[in-house]
C-alpha positions as a LaTeX table, in Angstrom:
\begin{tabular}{lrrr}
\hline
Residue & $x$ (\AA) & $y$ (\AA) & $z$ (\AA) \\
\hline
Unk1 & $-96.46$ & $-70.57$ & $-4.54$ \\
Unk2 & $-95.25$ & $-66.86$ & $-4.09$ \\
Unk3 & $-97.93$ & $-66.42$ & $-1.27$ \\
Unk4 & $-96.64$ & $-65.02$ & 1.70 \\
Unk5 & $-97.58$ & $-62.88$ & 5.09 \\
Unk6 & $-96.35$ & $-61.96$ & 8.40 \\
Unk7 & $-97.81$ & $-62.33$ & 11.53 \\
Unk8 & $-97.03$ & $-60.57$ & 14.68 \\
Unk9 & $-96.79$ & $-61.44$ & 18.01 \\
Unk10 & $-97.58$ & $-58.69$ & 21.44 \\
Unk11 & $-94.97$ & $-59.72$ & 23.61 \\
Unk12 & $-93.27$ & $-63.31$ & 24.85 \\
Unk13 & $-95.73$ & $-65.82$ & 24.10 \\
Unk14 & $-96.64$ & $-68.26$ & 26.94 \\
Unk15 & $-94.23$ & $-71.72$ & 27.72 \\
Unk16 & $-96.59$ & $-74.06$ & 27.24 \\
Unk17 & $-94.96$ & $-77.21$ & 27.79 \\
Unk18 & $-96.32$ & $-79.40$ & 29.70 \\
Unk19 & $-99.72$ & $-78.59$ & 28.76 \\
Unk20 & $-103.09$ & $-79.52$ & 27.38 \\
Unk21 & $-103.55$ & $-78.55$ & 23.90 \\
Unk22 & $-106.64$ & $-76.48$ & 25.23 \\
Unk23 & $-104.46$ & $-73.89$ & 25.96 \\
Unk24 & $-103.83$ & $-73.19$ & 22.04 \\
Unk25 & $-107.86$ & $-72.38$ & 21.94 \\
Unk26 & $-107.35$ & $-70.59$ & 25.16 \\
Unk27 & $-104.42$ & $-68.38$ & 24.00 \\
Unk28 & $-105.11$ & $-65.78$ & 21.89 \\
Unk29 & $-101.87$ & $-65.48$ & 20.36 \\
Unk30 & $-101.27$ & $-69.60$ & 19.94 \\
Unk31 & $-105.08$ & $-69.87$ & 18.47 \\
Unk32 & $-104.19$ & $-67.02$ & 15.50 \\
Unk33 & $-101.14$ & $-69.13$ & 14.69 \\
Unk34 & $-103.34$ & $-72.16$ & 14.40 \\
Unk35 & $-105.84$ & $-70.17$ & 12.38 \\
Unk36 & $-103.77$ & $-68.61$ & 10.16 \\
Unk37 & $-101.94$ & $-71.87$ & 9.13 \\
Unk38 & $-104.79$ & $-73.48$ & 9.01 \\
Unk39 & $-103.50$ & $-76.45$ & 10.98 \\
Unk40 & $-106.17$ & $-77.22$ & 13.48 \\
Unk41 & $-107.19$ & $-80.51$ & 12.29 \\
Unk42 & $-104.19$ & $-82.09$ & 10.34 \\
Unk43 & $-101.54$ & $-80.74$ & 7.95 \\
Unk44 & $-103.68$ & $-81.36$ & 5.13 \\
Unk45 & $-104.36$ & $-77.73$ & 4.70 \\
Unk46 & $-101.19$ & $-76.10$ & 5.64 \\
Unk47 & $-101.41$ & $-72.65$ & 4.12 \\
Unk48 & $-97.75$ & $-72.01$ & 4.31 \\
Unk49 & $-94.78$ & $-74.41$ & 3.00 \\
Unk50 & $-92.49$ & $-72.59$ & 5.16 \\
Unk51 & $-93.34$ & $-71.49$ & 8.04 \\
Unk52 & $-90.43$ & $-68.70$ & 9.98 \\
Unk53 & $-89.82$ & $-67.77$ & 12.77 \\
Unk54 & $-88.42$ & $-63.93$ & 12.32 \\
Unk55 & $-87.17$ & $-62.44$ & 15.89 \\
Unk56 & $-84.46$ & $-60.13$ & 17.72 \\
Unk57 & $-80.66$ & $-60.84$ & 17.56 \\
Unk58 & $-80.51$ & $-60.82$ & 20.86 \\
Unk59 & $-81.18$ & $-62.88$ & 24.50 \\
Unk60 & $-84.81$ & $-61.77$ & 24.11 \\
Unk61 & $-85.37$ & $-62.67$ & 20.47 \\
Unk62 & $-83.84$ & $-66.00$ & 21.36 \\
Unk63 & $-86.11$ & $-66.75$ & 24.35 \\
Unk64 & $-89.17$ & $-65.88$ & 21.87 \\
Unk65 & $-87.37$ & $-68.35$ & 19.59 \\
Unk66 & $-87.62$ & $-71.26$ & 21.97 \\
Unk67 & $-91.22$ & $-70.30$ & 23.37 \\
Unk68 & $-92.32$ & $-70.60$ & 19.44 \\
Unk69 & $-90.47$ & $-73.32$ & 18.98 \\
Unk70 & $-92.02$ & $-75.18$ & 22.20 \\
Unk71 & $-95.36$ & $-74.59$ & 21.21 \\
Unk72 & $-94.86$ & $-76.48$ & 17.78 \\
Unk73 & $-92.89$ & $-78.82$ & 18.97 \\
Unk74 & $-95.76$ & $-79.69$ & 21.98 \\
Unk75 & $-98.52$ & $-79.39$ & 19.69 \\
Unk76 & $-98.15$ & $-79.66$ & 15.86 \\
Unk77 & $-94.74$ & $-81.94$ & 15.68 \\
Unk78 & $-95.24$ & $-82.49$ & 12.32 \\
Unk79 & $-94.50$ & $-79.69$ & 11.26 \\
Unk80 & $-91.25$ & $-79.72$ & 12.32 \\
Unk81 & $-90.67$ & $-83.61$ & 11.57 \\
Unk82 & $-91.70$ & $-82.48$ & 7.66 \\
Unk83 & $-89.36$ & $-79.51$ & 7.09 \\
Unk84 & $-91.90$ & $-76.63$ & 7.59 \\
Unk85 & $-90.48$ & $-74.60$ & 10.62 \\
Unk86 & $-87.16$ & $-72.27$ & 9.85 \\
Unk87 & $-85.44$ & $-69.83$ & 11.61 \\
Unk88 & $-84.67$ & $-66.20$ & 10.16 \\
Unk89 & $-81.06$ & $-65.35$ & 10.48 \\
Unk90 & $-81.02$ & $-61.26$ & 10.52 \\
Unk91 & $-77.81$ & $-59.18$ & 10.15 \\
Unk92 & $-75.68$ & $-58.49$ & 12.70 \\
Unk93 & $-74.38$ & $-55.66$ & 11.59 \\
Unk94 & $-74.80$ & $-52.92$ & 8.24 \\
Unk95 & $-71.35$ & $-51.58$ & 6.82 \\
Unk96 & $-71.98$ & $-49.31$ & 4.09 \\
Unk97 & $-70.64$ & $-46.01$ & 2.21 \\
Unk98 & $-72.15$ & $-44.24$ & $-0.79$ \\
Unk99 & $-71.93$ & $-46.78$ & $-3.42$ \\
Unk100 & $-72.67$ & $-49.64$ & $-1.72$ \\
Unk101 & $-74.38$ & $-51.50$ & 1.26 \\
Unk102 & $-73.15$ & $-54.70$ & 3.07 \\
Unk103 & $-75.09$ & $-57.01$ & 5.70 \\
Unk104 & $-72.90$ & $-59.02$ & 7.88 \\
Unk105 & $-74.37$ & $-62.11$ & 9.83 \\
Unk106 & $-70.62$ & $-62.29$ & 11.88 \\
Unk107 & $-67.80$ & $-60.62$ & 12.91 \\
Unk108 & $-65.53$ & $-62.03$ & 10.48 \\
Unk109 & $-67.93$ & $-60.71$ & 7.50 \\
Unk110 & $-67.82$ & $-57.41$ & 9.12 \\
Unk111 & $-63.95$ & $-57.16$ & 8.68 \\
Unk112 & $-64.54$ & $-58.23$ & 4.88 \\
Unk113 & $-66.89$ & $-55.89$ & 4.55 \\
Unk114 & $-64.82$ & $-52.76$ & 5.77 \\
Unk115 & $-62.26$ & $-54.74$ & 4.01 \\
Unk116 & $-63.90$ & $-54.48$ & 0.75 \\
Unk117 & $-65.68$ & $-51.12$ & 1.03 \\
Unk118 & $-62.11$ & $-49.10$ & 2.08 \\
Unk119 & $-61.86$ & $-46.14$ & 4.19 \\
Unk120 & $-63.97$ & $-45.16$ & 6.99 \\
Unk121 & $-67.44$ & $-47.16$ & 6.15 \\
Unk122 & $-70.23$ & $-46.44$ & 8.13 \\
Unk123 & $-70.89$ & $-49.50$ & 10.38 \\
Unk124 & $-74.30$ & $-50.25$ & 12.08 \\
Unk125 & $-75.08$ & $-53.04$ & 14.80 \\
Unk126 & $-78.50$ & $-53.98$ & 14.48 \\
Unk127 & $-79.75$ & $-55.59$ & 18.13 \\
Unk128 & $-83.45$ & $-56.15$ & 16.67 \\
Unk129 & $-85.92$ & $-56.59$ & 13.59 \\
Unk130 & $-87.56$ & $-53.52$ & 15.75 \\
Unk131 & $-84.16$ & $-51.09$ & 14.69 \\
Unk132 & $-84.51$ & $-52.20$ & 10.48 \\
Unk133 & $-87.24$ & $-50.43$ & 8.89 \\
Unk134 & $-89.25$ & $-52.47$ & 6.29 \\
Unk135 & $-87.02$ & $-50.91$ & 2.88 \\
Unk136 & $-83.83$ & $-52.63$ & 4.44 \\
Unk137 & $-86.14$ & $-55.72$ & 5.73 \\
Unk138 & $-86.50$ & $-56.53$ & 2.09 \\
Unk139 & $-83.26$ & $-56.63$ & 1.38 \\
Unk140 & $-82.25$ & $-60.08$ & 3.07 \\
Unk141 & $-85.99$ & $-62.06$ & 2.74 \\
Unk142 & $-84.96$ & $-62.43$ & $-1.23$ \\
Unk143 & $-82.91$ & $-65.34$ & $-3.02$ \\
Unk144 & $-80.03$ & $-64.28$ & $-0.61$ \\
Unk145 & $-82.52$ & $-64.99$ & 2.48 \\
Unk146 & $-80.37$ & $-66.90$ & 5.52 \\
Unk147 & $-82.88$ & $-69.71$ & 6.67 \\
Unk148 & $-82.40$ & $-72.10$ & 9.47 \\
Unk149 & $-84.37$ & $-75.33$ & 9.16 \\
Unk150 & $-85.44$ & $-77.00$ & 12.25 \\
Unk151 & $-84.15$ & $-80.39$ & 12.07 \\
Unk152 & $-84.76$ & $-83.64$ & 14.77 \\
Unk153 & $-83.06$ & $-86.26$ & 14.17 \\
Unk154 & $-84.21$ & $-89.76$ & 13.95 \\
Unk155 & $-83.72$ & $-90.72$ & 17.52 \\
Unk156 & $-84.55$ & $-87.17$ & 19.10 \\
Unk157 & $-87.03$ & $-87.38$ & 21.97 \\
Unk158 & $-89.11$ & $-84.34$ & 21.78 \\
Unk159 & $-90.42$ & $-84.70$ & 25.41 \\
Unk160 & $-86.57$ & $-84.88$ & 26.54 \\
Unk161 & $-85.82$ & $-81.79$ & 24.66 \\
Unk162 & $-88.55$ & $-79.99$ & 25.54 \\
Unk163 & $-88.10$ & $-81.35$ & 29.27 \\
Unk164 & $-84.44$ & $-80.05$ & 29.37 \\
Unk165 & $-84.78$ & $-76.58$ & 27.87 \\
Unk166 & $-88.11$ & $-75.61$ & 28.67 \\
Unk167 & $-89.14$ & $-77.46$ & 32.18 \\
Unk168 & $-88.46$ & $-76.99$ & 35.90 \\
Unk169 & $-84.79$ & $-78.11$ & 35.84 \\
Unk170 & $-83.99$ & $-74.38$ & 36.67 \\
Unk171 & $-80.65$ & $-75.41$ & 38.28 \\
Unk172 & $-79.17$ & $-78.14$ & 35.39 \\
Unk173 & $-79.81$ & $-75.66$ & 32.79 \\
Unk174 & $-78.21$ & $-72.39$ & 34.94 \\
Unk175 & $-75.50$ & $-75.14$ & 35.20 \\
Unk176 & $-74.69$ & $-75.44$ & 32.08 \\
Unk177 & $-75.16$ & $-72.04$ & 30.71 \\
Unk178 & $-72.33$ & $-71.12$ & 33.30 \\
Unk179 & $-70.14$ & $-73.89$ & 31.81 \\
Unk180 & $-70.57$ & $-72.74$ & 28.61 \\
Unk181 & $-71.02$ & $-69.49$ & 28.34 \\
Unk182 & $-68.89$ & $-66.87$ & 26.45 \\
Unk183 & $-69.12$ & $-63.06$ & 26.56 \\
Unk184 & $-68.70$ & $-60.81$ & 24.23 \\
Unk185 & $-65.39$ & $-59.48$ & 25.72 \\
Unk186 & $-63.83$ & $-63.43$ & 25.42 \\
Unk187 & $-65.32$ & $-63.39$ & 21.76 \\
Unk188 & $-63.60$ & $-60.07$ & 20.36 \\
Unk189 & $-60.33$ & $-61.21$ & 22.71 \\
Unk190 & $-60.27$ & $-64.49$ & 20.33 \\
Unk191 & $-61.29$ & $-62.27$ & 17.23 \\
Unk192 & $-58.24$ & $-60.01$ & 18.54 \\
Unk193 & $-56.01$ & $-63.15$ & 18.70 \\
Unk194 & $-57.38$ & $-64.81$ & 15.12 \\
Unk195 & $-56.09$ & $-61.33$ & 13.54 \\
Unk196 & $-53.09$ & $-61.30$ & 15.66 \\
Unk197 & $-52.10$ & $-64.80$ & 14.05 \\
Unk198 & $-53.52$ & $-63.86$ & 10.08 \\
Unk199 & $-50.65$ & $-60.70$ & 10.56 \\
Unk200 & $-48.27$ & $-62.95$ & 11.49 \\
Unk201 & $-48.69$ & $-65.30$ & 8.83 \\
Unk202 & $-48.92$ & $-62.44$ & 6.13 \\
Unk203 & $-45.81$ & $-61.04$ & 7.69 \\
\hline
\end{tabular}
């Protein structure tokens, strides 16, 4: 099938665990997703094989991310439990010069790419699908597209999941964000070390 479409969505959709599924006939935005996949009585009819989830490279996109996610977890688990539901991985970053045009997912294919493109590329951060028009959009949704299935495992609890991340355990999950969390500065001062040590070697 070589059938596809995109939907939009007007803001942060709602966190709906924890509810009723009449709140997907309620919601405007959750009741259009049902509609268009056609999933309101069974996966029977599913319109889509593959069904992704396209947002920002950054702390909002990811929030989005885990609102979308919610709602098919809490609702239409099969979808996820039969390999429908991926995430879109967009570039990071655009190095380019007259001849050619690179799109870099990390740091460390940025550096090949000004690597392999030479002198003084032109280097782009993209923070959102909102900053790439739709001529470069088409250029990583082809056979190079960077998918992301959404995968549970046998023994995976969705209510614990969804409990943990998405419920009232404000505190637990501040917790552990603190624990864990890395800034960019710590990130480009390991980059900056990782290089440090490749010179060294090479030396």
């Amino acid at each position: 099938v070589n059938t596809q479409a995109v939907f939009s969505l007007r803001g942060k959709p709602l966190n709906c665990y924890g509810l009723t599924k009449k709140v997907v006939y309620e919601n405007e935005e959750f009741n259009l997703i049902q509609a268009a996949l056609d999933i309101e009585e069974d996966m029977d009819n599913l319109r889509y094989n593959r069904i992704v989830i396209a947002t920002d490279a950054d702390v909002d996109g990811m929030h989005i991310r885990m609102l979308l996610l919610t709602f098919f977890l809490q609702f239409f688990p099969d979808l996820v439990k039969r390999n429908h539901v991926y995430v879109l991985q967009t570039p990071l970053f655009r190095v380019r010069n007259k001849k050619k045009t690179i799109y870099c997912y990390s740091d460390e294919e940025r550096r090949n790419a000004i690597a392999e493109l030479g002198k003084n590329p032109e280097i782009t951060r993209f923070k959102g699908l909102g900053e790439i028009s739709p001529d470069e959009f088409i250029h990583f949704i082809g056979e190079d597209i960077r998918l992301e299935p959404v995968l549970l495992t046998k023994d995976a609890s969705i209510d614990s999941i969804l409990s943990y991340f998405m419920g009232k355990n404000t505190q637990e999950r501040q917790d552990f964000i603190i624990d864990n969390l890395r800034v960019e500065k710590d990130l480009a001062e390991a980059t900056a070390s990782e290089e440090s040590d490749e010179l060294e070697i090479a030396s």
